[in-house]
mmCIF file of N, CA and C in Angstrom:
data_model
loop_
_atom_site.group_PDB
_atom_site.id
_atom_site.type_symbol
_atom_site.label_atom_id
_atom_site.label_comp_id
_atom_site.label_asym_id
_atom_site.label_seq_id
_atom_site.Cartn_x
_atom_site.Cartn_y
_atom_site.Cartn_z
ATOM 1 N N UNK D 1 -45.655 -3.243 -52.623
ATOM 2 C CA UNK D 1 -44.647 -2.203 -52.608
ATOM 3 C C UNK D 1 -43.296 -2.853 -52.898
ATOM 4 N N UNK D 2 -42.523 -2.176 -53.470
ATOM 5 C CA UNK D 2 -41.311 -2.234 -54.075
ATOM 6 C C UNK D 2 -40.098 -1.573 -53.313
ATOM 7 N N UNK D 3 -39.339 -2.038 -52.534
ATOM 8 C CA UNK D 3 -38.238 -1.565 -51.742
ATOM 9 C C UNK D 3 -36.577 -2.266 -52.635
ATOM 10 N N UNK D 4 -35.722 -0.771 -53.104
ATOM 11 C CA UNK D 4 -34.710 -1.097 -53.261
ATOM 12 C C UNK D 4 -33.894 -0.645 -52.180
ATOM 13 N N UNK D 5 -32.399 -0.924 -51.365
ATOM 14 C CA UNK D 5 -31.417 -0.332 -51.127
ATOM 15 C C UNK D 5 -30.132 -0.506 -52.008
ATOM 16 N N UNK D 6 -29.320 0.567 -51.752
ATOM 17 C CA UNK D 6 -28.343 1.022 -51.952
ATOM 18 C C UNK D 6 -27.286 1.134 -51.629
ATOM 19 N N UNK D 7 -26.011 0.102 -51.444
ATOM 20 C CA UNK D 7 -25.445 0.722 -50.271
ATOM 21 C C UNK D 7 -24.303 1.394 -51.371
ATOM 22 N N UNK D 8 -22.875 1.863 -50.283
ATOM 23 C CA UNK D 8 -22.014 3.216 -50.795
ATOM 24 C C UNK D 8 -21.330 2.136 -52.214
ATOM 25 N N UNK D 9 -21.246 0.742 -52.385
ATOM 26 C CA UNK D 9 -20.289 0.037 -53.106
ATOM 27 C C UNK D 9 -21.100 -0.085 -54.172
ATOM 28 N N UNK D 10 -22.692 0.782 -54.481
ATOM 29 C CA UNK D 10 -22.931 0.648 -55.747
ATOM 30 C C UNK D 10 -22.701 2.137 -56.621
ATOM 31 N N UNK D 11 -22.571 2.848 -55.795
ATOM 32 C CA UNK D 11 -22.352 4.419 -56.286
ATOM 33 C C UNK D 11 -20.729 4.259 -57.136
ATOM 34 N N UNK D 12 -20.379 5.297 -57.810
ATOM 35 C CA UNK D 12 -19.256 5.442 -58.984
ATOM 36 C C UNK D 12 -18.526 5.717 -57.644
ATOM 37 N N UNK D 13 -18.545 6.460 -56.455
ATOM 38 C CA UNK D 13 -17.118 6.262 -55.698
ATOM 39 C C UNK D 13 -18.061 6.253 -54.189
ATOM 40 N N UNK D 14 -17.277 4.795 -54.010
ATOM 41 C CA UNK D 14 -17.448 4.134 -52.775
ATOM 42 C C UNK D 14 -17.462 4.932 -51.457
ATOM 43 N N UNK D 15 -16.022 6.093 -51.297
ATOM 44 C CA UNK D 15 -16.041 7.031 -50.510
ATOM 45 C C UNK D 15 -16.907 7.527 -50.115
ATOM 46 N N UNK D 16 -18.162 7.789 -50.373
ATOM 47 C CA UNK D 16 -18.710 9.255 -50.602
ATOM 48 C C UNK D 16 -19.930 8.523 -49.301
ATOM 49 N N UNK D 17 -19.937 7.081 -49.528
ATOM 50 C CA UNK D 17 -20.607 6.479 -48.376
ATOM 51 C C UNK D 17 -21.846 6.933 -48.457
ATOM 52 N N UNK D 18 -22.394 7.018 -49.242
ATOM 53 C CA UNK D 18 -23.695 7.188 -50.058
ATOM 54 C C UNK D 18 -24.566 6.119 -49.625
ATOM 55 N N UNK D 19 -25.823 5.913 -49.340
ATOM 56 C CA UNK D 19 -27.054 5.141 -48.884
ATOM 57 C C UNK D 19 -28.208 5.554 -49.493
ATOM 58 N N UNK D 20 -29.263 4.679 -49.940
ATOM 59 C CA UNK D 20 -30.243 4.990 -50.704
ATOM 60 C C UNK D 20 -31.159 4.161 -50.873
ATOM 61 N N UNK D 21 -32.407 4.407 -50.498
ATOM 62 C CA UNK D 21 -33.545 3.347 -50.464
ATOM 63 C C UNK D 21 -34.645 4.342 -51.289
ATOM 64 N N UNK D 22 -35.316 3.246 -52.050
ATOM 65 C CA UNK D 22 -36.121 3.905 -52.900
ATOM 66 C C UNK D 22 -37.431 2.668 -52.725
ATOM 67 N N UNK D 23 -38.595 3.422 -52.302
ATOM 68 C CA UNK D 23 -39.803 2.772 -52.623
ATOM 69 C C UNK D 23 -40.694 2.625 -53.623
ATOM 70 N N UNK D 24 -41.119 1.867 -54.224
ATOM 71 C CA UNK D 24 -42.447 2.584 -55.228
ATOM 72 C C UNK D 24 -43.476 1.440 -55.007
ATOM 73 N N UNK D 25 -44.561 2.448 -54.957
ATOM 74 C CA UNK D 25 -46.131 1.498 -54.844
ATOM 75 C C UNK D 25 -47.289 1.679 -56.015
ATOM 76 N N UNK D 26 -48.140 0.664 -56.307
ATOM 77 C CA UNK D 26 -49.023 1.438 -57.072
ATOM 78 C C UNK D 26 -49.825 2.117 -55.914
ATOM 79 N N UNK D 27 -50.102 3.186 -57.141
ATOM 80 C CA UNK D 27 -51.440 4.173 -56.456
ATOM 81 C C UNK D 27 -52.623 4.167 -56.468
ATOM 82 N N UNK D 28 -53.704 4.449 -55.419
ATOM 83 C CA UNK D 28 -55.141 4.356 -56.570
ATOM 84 C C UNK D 28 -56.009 2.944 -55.643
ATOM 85 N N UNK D 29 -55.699 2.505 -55.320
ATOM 86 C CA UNK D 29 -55.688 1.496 -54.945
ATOM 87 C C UNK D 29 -55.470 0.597 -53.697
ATOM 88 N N UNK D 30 -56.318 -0.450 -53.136
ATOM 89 C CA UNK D 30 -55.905 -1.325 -52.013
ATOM 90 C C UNK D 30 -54.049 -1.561 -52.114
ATOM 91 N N UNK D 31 -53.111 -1.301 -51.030
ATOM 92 C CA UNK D 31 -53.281 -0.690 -49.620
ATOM 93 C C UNK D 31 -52.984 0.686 -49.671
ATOM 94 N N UNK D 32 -52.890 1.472 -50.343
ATOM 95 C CA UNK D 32 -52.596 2.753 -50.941
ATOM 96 C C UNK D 32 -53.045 3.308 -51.896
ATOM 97 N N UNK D 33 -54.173 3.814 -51.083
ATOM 98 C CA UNK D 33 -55.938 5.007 -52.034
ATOM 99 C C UNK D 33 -54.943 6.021 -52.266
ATOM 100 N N UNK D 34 -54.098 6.492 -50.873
ATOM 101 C CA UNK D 34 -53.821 8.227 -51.028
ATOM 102 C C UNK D 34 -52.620 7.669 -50.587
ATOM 103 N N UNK D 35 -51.920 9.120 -50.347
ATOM 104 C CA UNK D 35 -50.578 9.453 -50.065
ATOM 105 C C UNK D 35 -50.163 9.324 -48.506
ATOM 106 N N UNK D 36 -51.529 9.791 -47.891
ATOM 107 C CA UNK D 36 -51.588 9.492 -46.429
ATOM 108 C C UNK D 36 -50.908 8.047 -46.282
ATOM 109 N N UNK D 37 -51.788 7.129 -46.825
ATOM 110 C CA UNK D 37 -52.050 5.778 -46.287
ATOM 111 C C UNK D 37 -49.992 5.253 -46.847
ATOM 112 N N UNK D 38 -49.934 5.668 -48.147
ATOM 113 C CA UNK D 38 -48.715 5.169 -48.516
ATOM 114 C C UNK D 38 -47.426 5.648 -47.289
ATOM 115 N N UNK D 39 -47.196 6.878 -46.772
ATOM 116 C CA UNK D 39 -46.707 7.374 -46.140
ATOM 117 C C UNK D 39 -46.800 6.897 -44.699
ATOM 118 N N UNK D 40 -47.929 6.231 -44.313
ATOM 119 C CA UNK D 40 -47.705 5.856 -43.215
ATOM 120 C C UNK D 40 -47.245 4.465 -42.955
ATOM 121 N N UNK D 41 -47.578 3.419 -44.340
ATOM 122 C CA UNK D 41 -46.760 2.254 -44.284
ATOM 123 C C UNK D 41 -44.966 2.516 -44.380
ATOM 124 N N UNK D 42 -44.935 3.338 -45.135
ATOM 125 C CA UNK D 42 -43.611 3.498 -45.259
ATOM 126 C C UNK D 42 -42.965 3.883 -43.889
ATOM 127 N N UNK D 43 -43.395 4.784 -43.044
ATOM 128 C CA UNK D 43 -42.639 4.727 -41.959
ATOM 129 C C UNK D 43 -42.992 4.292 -40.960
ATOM 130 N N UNK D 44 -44.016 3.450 -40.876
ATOM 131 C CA UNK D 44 -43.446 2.035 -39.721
ATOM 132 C C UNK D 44 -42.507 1.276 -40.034
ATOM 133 N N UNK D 45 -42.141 1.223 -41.565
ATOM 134 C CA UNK D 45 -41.088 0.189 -41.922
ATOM 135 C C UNK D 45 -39.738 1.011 -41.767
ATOM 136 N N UNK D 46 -39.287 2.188 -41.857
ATOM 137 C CA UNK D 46 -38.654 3.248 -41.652
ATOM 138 C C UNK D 46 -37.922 3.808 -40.415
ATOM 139 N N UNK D 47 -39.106 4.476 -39.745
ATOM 140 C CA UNK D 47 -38.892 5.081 -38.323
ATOM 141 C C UNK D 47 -39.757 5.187 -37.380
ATOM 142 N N UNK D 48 -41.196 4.672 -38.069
ATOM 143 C CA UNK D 48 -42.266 4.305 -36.705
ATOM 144 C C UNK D 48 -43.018 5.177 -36.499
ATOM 145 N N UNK D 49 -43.023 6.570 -37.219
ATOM 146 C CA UNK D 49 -43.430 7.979 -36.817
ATOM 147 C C UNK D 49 -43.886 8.588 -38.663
ATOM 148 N N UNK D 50 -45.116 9.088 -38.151
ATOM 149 C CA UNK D 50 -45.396 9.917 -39.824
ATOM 150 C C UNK D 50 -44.892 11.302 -39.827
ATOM 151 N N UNK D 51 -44.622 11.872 -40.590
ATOM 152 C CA UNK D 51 -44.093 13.206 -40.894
ATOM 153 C C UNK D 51 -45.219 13.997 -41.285
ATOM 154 N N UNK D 52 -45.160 15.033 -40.910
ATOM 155 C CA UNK D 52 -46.574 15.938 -41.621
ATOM 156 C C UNK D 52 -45.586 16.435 -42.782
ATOM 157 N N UNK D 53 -47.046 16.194 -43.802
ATOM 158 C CA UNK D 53 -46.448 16.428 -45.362
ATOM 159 C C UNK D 53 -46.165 17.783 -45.875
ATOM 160 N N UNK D 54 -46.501 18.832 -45.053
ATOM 161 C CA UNK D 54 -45.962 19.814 -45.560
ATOM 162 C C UNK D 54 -46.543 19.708 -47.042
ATOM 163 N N UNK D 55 -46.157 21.378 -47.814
ATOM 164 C CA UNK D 55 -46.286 21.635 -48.809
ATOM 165 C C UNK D 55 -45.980 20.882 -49.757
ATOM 166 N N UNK D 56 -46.736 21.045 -50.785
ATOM 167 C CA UNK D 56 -45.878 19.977 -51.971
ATOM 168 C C UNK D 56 -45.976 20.627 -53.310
ATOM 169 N N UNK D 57 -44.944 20.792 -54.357
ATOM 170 C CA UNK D 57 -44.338 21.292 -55.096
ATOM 171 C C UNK D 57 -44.065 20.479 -56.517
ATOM 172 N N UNK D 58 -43.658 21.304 -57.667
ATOM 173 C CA UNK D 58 -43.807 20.517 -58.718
ATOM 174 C C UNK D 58 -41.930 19.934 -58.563
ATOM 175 N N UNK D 59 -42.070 18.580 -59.008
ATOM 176 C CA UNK D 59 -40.622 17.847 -59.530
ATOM 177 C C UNK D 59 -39.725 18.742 -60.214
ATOM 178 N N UNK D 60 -38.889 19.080 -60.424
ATOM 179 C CA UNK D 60 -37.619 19.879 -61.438
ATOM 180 C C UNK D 60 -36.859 20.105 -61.099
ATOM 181 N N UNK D 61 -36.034 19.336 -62.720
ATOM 182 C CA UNK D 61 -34.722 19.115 -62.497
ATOM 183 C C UNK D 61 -33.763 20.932 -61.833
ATOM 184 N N UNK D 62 -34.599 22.104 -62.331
ATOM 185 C CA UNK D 62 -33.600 23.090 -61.783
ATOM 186 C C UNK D 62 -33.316 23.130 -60.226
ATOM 187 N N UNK D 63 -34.672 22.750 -59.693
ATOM 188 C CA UNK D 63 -34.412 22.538 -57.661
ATOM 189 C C UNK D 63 -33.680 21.416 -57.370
ATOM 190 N N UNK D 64 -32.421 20.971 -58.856
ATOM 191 C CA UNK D 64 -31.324 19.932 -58.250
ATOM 192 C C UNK D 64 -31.566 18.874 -57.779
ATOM 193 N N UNK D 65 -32.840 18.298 -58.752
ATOM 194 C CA UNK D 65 -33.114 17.149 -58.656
ATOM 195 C C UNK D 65 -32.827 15.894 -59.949
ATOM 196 N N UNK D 66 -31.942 16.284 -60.518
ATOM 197 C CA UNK D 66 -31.309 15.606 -61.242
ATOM 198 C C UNK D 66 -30.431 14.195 -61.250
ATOM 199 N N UNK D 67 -29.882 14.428 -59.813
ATOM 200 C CA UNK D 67 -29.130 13.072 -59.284
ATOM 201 C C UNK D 67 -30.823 11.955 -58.958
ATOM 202 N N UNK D 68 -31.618 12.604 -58.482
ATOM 203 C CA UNK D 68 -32.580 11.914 -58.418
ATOM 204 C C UNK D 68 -33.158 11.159 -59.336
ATOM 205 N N UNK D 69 -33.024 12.134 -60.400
ATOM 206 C CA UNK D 69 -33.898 11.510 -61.918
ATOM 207 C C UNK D 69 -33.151 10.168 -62.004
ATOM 208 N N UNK D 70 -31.418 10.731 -61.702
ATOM 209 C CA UNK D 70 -30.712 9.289 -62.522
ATOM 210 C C UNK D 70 -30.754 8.237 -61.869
ATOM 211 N N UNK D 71 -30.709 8.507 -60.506
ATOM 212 C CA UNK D 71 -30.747 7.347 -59.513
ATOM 213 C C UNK D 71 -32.043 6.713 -59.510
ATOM 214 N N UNK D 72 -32.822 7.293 -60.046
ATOM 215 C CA UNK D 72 -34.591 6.239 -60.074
ATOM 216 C C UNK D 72 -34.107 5.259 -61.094
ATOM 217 N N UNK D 73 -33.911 6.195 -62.326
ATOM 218 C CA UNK D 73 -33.653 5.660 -63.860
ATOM 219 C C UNK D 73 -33.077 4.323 -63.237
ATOM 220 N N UNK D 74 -30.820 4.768 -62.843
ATOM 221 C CA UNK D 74 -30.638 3.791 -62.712
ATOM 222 C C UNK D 74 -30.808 2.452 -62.008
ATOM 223 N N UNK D 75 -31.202 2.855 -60.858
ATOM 224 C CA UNK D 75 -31.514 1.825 -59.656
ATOM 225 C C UNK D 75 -32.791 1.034 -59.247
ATOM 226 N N UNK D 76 -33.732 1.925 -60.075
ATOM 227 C CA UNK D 76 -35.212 1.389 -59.453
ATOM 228 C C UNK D 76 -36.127 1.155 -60.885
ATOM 229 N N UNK D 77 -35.442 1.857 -62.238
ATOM 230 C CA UNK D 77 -36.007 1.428 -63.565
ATOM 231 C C UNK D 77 -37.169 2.524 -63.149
ATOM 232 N N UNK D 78 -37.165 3.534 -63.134
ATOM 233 C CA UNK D 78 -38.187 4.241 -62.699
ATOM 234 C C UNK D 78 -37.396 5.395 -63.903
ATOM 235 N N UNK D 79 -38.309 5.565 -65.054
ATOM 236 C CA UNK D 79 -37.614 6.999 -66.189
ATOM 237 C C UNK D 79 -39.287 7.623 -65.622
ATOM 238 N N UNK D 80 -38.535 8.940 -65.555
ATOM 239 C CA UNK D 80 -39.380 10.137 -65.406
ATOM 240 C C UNK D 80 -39.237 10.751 -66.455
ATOM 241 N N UNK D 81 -40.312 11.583 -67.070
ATOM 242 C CA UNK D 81 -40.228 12.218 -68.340
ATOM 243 C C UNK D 81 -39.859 13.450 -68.318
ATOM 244 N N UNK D 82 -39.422 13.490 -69.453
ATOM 245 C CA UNK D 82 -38.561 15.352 -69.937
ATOM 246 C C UNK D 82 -39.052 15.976 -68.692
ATOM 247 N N UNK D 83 -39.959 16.333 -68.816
ATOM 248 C CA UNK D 83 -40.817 17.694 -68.665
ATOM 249 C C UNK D 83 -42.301 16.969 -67.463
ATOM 250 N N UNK D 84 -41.056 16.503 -66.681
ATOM 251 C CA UNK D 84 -41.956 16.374 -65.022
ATOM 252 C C UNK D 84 -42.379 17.198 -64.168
ATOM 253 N N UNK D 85 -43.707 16.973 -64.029
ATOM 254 C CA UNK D 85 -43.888 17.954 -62.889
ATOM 255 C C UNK D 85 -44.842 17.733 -61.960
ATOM 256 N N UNK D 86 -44.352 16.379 -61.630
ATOM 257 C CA UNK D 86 -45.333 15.728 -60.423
ATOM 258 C C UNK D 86 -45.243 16.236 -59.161
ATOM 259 N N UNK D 87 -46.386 16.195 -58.647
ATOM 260 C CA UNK D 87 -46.435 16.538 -57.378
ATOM 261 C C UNK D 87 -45.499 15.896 -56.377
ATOM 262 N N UNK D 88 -44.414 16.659 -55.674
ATOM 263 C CA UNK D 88 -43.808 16.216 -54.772
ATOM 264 C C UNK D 88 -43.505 17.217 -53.220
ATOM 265 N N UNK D 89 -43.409 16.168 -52.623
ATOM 266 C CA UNK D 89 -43.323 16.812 -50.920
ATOM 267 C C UNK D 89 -41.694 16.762 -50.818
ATOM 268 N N UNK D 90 -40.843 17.600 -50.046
ATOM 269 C CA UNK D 90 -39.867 17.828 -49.265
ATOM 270 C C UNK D 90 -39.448 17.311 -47.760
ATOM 271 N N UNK D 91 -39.146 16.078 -47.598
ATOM 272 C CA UNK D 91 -39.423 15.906 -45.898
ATOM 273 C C UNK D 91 -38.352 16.047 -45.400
ATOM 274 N N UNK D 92 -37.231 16.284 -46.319
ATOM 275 C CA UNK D 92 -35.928 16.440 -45.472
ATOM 276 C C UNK D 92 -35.078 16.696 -46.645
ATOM 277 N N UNK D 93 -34.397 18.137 -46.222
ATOM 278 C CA UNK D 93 -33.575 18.733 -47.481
ATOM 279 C C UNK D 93 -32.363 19.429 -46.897
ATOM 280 N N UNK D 94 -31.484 18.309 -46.296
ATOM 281 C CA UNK D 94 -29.883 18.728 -45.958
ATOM 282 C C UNK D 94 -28.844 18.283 -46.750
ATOM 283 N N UNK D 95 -27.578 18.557 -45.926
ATOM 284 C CA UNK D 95 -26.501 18.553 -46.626
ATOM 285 C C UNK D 95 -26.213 17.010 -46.628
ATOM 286 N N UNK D 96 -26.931 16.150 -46.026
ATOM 287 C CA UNK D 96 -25.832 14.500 -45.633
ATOM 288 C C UNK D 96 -27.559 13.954 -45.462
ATOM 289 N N UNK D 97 -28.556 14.331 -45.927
ATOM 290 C CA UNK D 97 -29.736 13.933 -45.939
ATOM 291 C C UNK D 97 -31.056 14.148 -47.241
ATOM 292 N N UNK D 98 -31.280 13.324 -47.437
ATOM 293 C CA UNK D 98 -33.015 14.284 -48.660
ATOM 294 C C UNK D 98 -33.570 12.977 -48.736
ATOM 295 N N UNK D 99 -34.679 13.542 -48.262
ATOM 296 C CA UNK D 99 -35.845 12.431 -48.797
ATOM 297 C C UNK D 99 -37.292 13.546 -49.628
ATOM 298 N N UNK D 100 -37.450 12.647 -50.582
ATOM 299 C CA UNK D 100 -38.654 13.171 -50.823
ATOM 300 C C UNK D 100 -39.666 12.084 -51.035
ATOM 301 N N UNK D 101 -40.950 12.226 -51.416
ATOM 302 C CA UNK D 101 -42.276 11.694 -51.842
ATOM 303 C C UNK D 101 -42.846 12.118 -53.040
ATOM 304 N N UNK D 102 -42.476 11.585 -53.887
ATOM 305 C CA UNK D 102 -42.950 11.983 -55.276
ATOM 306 C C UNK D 102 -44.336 11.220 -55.862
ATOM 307 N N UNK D 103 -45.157 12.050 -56.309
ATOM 308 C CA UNK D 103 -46.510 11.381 -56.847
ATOM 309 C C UNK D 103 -46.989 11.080 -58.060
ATOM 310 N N UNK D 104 -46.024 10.159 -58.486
ATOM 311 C CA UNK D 104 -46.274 9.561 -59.845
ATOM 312 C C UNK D 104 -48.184 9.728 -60.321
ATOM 313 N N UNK D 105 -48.453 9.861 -61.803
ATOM 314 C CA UNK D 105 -50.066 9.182 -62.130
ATOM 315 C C UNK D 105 -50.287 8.063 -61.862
ATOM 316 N N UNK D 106 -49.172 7.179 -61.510
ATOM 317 C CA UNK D 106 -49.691 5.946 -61.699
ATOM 318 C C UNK D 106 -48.886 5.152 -59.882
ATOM 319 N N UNK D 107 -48.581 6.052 -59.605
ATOM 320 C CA UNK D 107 -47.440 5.482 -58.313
ATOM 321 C C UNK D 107 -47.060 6.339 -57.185
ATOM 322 N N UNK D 108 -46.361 5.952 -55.969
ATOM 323 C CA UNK D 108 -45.690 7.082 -54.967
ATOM 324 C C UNK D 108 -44.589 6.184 -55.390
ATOM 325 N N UNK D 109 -44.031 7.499 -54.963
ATOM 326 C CA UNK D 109 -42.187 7.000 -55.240
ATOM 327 C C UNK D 109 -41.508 7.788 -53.396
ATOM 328 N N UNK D 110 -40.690 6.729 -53.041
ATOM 329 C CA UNK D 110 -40.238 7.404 -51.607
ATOM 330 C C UNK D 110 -38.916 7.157 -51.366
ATOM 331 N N UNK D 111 -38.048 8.358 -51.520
ATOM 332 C CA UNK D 111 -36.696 8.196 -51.962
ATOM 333 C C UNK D 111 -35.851 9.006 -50.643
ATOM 334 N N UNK D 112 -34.976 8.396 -50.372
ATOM 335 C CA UNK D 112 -34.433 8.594 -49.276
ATOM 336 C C UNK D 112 -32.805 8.658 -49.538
ATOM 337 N N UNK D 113 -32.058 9.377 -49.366
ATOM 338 C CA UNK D 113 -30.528 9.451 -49.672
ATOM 339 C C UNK D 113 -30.125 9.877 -48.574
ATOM 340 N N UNK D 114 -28.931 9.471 -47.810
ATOM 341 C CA UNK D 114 -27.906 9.938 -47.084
ATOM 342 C C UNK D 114 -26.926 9.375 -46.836
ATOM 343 N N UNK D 115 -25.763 10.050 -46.600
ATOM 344 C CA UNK D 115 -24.421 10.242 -46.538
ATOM 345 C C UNK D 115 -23.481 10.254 -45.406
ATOM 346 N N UNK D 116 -23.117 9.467 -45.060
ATOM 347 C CA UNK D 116 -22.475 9.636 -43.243
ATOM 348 C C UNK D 116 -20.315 9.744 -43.789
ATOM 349 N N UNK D 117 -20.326 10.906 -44.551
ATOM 350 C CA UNK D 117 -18.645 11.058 -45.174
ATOM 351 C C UNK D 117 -18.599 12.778 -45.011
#
């Protein structure tokens, strides 16, 4: 697994106190068959506690996921294509918070943003 952070002094304005950790694993595979297994490494390293995954939904950019696209692109080398529509979960969708779990063909992606400004 692949762990980037982020802190606020790489964003275009420092203010905004922006934070951002982005995971990606392959999928498919020893230590992560499924989404379960990926999800639960991720948050022992995280917060110690699994989240029930709730519904999961197609990627698009109209549900204002656009800062997302760019921030994979730029930060993690992760390009998502035109016309994505991977399966993704919602685990937290506030104003100074969003994480999601996105399910690449070939990967999980576990993206976490928040804001303490």
């Amino acid at each position: 697994m692949r762990t980037i952070e982020v802190d606020q002094f790489e964003f275009d304005d420092p203010s905004t106190e922006e934070h951002l950790e982005i995971a990606v694993a392959e999928r498919g595979n020893f230590p992560f068959p499924d989404i379960e297994r990926f999800m639960s490494a991720r948050l022992e390293s995280v917060a110690g506690e699994r989240p029930l995954l709730g519904d999961v939904m197609a990627f698009g950019d109209e549900l204002g996921y656009g800062l997302v696209r760019g921030y994979l692109k730029r930060f993690a080398g992760v390009a998502l294509p035109d016309s994505c529509s991977w399966p993704t979960y919602v685990l937290e969708d506030g104003p100074d918070r969003w994480e999601i779990v996105l399910c690449a063909p070939d990967s999980f992606v576990h993206y976490v943003w928040h804001t303490t400004a």
